[in-house]
Coordinates of C-alpha atoms in Angstrom, one line a residue:
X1 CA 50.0 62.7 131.2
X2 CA 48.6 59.4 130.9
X3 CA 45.1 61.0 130.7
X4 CA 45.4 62.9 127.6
X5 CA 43.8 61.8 124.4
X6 CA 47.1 61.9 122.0
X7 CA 45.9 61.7 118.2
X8 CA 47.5 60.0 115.6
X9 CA 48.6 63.1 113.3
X10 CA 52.2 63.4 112.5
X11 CA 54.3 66.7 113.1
X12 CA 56.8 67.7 111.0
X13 CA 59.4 70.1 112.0
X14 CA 61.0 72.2 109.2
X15 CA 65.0 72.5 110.3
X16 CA 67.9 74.3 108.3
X17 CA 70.8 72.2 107.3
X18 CA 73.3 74.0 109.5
X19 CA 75.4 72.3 111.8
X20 CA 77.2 75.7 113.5
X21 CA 75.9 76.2 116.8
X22 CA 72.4 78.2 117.0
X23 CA 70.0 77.9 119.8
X24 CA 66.8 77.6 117.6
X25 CA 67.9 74.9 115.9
X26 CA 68.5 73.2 119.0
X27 CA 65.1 74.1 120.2
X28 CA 63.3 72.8 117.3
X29 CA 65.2 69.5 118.1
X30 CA 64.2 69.8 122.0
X31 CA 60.7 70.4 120.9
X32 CA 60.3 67.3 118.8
X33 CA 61.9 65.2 121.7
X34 CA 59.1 66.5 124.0
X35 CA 56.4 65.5 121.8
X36 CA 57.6 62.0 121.3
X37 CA 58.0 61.3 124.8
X38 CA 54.6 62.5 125.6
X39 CA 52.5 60.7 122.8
X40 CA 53.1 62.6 120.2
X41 CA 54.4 61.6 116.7
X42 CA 56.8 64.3 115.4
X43 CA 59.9 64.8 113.5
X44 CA 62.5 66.9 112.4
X45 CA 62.9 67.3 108.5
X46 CA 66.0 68.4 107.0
X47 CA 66.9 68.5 102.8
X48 CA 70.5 67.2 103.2
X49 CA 70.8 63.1 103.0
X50 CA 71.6 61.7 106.1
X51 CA 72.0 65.4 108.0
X52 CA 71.3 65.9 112.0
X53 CA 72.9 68.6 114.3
X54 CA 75.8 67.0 115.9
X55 CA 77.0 70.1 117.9
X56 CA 74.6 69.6 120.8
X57 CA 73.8 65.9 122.0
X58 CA 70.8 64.3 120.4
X59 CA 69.2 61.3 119.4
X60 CA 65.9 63.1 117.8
X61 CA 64.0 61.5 115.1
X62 CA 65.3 63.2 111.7
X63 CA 63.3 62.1 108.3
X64 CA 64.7 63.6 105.0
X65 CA 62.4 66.1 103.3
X66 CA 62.0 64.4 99.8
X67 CA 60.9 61.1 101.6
X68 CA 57.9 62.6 103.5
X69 CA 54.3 63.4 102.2
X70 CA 52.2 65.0 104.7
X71 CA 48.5 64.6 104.0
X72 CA 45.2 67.0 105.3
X73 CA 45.8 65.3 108.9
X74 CA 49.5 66.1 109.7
X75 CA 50.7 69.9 110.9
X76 CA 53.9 70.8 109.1
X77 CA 55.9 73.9 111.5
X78 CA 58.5 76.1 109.7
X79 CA 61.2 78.9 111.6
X80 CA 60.6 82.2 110.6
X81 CA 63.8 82.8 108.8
X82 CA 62.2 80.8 105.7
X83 CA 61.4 84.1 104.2
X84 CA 58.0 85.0 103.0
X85 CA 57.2 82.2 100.7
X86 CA 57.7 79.5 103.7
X87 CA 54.1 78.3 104.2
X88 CA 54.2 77.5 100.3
X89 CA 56.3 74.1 101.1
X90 CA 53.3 70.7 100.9
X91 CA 50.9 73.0 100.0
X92 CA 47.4 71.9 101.7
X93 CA 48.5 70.9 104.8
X94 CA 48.3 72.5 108.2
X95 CA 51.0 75.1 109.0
X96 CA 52.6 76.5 112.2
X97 CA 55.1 79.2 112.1
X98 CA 57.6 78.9 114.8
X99 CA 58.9 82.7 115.4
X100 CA 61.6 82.4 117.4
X101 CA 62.9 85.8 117.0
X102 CA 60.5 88.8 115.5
X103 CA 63.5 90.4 114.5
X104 CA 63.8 88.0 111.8
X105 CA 60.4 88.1 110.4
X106 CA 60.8 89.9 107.8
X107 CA 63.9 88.4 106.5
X108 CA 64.2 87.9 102.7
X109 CA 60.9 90.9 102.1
X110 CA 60.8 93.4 99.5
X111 CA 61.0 97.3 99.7
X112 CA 58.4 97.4 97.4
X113 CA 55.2 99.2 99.1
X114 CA 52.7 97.2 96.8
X115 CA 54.2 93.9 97.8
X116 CA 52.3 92.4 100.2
X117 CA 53.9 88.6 100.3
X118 CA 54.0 86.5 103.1
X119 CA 53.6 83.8 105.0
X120 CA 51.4 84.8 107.8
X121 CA 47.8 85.7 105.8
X122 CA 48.8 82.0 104.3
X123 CA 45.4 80.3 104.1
X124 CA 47.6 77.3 105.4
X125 CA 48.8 79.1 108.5
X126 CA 47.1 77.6 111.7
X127 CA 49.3 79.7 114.3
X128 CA 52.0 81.1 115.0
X129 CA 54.2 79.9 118.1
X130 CA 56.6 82.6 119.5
X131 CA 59.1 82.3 123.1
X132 CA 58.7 86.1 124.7
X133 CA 56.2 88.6 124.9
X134 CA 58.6 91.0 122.8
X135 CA 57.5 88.7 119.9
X136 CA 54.2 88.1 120.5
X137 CA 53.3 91.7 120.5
X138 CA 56.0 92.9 117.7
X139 CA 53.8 90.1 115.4
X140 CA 50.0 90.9 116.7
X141 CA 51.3 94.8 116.2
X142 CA 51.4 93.8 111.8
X143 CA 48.8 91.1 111.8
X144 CA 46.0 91.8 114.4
X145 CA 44.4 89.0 113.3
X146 CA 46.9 85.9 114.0
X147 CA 46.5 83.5 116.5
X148 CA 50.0 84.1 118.2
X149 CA 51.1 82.1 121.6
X150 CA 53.6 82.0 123.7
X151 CA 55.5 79.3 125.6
X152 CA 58.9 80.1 128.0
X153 CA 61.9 79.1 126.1
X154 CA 64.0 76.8 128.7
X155 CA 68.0 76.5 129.6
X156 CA 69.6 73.4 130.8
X157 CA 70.6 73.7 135.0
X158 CA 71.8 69.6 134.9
X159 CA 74.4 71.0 132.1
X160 CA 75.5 74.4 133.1
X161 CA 75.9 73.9 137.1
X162 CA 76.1 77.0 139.3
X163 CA 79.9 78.2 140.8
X164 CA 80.6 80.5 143.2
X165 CA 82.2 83.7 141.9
X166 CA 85.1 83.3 144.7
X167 CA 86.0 79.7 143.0
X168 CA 85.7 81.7 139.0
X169 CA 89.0 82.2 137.3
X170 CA 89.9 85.8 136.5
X171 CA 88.0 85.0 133.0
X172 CA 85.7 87.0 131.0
X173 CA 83.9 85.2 128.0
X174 CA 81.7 86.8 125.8
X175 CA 79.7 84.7 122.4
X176 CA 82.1 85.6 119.4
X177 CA 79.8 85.6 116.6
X178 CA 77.6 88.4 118.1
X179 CA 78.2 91.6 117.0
X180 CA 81.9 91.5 117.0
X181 CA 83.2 94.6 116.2
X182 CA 81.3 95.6 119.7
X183 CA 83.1 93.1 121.6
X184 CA 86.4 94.4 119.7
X185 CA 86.2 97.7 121.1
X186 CA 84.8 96.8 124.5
X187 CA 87.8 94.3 125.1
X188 CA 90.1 96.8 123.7
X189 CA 88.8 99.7 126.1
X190 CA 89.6 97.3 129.1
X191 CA 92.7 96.1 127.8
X192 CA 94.5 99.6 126.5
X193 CA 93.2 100.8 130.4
X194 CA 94.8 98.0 132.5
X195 CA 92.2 96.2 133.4
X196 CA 92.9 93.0 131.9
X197 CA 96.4 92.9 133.2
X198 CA 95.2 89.9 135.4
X199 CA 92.0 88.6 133.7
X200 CA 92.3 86.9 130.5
X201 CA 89.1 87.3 127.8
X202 CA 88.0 84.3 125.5
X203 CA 85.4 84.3 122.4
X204 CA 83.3 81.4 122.9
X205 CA 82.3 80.1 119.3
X206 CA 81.8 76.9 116.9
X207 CA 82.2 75.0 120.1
X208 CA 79.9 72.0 121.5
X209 CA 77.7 72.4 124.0
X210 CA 79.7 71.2 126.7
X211 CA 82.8 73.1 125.9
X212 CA 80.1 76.4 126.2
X213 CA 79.4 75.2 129.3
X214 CA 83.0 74.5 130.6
X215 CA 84.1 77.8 129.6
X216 CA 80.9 79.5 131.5
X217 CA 81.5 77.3 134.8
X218 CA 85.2 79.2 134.7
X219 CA 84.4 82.8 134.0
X220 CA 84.1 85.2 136.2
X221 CA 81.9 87.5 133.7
X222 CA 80.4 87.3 130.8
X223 CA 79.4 90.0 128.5
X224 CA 76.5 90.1 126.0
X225 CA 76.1 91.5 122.6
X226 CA 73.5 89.7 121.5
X227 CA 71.2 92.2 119.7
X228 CA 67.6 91.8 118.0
X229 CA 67.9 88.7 120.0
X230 CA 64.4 87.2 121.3
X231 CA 65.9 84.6 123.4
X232 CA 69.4 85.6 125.1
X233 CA 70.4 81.7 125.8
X234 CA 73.5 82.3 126.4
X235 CA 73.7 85.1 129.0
X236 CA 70.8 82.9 130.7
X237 CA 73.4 80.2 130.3
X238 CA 75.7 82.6 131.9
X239 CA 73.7 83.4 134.7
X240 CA 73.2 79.6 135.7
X241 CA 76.5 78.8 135.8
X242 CA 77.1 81.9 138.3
X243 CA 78.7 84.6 135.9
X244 CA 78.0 88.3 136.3
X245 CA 76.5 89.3 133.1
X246 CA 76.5 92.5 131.4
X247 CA 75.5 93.9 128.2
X248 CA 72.8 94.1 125.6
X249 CA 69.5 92.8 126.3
X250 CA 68.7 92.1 122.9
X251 CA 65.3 93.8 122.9
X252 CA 63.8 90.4 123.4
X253 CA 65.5 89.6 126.8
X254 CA 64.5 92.5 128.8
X255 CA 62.5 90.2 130.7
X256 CA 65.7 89.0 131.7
X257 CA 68.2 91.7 132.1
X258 CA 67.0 92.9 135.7
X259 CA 69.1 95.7 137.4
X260 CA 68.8 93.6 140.4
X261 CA 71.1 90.3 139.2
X262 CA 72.1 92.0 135.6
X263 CA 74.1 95.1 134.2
X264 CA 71.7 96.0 131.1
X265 CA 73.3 97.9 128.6
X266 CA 71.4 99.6 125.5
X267 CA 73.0 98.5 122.1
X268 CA 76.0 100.5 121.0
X269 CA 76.5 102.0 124.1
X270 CA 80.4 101.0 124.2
X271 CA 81.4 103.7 126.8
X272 CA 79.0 102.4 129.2
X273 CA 79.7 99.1 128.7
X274 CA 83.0 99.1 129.1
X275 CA 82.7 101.3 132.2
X276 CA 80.2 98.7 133.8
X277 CA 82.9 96.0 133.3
X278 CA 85.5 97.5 134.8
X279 CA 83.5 98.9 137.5
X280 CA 82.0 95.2 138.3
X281 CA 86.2 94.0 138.0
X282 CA 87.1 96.4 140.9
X283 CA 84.0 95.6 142.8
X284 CA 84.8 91.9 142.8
X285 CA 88.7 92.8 143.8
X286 CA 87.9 94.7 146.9
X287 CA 84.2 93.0 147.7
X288 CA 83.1 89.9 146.2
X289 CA 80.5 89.4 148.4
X290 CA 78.2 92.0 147.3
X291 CA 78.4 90.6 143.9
X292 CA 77.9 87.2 145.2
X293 CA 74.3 88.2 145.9
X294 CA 73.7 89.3 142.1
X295 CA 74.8 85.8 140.8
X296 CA 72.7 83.7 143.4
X297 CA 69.5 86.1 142.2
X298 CA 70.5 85.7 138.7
X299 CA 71.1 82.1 138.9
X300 CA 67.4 81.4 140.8
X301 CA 65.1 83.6 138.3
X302 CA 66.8 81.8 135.6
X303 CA 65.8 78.3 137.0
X304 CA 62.2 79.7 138.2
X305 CA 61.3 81.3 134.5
X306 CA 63.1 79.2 131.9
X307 CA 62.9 75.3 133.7
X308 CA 62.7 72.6 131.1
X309 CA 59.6 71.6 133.1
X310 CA 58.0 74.6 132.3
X311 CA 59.1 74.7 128.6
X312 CA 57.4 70.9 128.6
X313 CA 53.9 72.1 130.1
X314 CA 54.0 75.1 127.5
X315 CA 54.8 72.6 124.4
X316 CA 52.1 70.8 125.7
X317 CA 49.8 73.2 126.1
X318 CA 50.1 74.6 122.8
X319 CA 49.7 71.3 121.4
X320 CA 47.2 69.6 123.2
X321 CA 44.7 73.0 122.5
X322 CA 45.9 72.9 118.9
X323 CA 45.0 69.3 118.0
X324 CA 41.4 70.2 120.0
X325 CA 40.9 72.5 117.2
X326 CA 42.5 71.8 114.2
X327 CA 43.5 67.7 114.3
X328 CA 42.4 64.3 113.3
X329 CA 39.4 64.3 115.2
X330 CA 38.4 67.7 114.8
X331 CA 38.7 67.4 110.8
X332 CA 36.6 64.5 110.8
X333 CA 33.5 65.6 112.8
X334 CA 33.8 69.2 110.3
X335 CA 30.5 69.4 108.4

């Protein structure tokens, strides 16, 4: 790294003011920590007075929005979930859209046919960075003409270590806050049918990091209802620390959700989810070791496709190409 020419503009990174656990908050975070260490000068921004994230372990630079004044020079990047007006905030200066999830694009848009409002044919807009492929072609599908890229979204391995399913508790987890009158009726199904009678079942939710990951190192399954979901962290989670995962792909993990390590289940389809659960629950009673397999093949694509390393070399790639076009240097030698 020690070769690259680093410029001197400074990034600021757009953040909500919400200290429940979400996983794109915790990526903006991880993304500003990658560019500092590597050169770069960036920042998260928040409104509140002295606000950070405190759910997941950080020391990230934070600045408060009404004390910064980005000029022509700095980039200023904004989450989708902003709503159409979100490239309006310090008008003039250089904006990146971070899409985490296409889903959400469109989030706070009129009905109205005539009202063509938004953020991405913003004469401010620069590019848009996305994590899957889903997204990148759900965005270049309404607006041909952006610059969209993609990097690989990353899951921790050092913080959710892989356990063998014949040292698991008879414990299936599932995240609470998804889509919970699905997980109601799933649980239910198992439960009125006897086939919780010696597993237990616990909602993982407004927990820290860790306790997600101490829960995961113990369960035996864990089942998915994530849905319009671009990044499934937590059933990649999951699948590090050796659960059998089943459930809904959440359009934008179907990258992830092989038949080979996975049990993929399309949205709504409570019968068959329920059904895969309790088929994978006798399965493990009379032959662990053919589930064994799945987990170990779940477990190694997850470190192969979603490393931090890789994550790293993407942010840097994105920025690196970006500041050849469009920073200090580049505005300076413009005609």
């Amino acid at each position: 790294m020690a070769s690259r020419a680093i410029p001197v503009n400074t990034l600021y990174f757009i953040c909500p003011d919400d200290n429940r656990p979400a996983g794109g908050i915790k990526v903006l975070y991880r993304h500003v920590d990658i560019l500092n260490r590597n050169g770069y000068q960036a920042a998260i921004v928040h409104k509140k007075k002295e606000f950070r994230s405190t759910w997941f372990e950080n020391q990230t630079r934070v600045e408060l929005h009404s004390r910064i004044q980005p000029d022509r020079f700095d980039f200023v990047v904004i989450p989708e979930v902003f709503g159409p007006r979100l490239a309006d905030v310090f008008p003039g200066t250089k904006k990146i859209i971070f899409n985490r999830n296409a889903y959400d694009t469109f989030i706070g848009y009129s009905l109205d046919p005539r009202d063509l409002t938004t953020a991405y044919h913003h004469p401010d807009l620069v590019r848009v960075l996305v994590v899957s492929e889903g997204s990148r072609r759900y965005l270049t599908r309404v607006f041909p003409d952006l610059n969209v890229q993609r990097i690989h979204g990353s899951v921790d391995a050092s913080l959710f270590p892989f356990r063998e399913l014949t040292d698991k508790k008879p414990l299936i987890s599932f995240w609470g806050r998804e889509h919970r009158e699905d997980a109601v009726q799933v649980v239910s199904i198992l439960k009125f049918r006897g086939v919780l009678d010696e597993l237990d079942a616990v909602s993982i939710e407004d927990v820290s990091e860790r306790e997600v990951a101490a829960v995961l190192e113990r369960s035996l399954i864990f089942l998915s209802f994530g849905f319009r979901d671009d990044f499934p962290s937590r059933s990649l989670e999951a699948m590090l620390s050796g659960c059998l995962v089943v459930g809904y792909h959440g359009m934008g993990g179907r990258e992830c959700f092989n038949p080979e390590w996975s049990w993929p289940i399309e949205a709504g389809d409570i019968i068959n989810f329920a059904t895969a659960t309790e088929e994978i629950i006798n399965t493990f009673h009379k032959s662990p070791h053919l589930l064994q397999e799945k987990a170990r093949k779940a477990r190694d694509f997850v470190t192969r496709e979603y490393s931090r390393d890789r994550e790293e070399r993407d942010v840097l790639a994105f920025w690196d190409d970006l500041m050849f076009e469009h920073g200090r240097d580049a505005i300076a030698e413009a005609p």
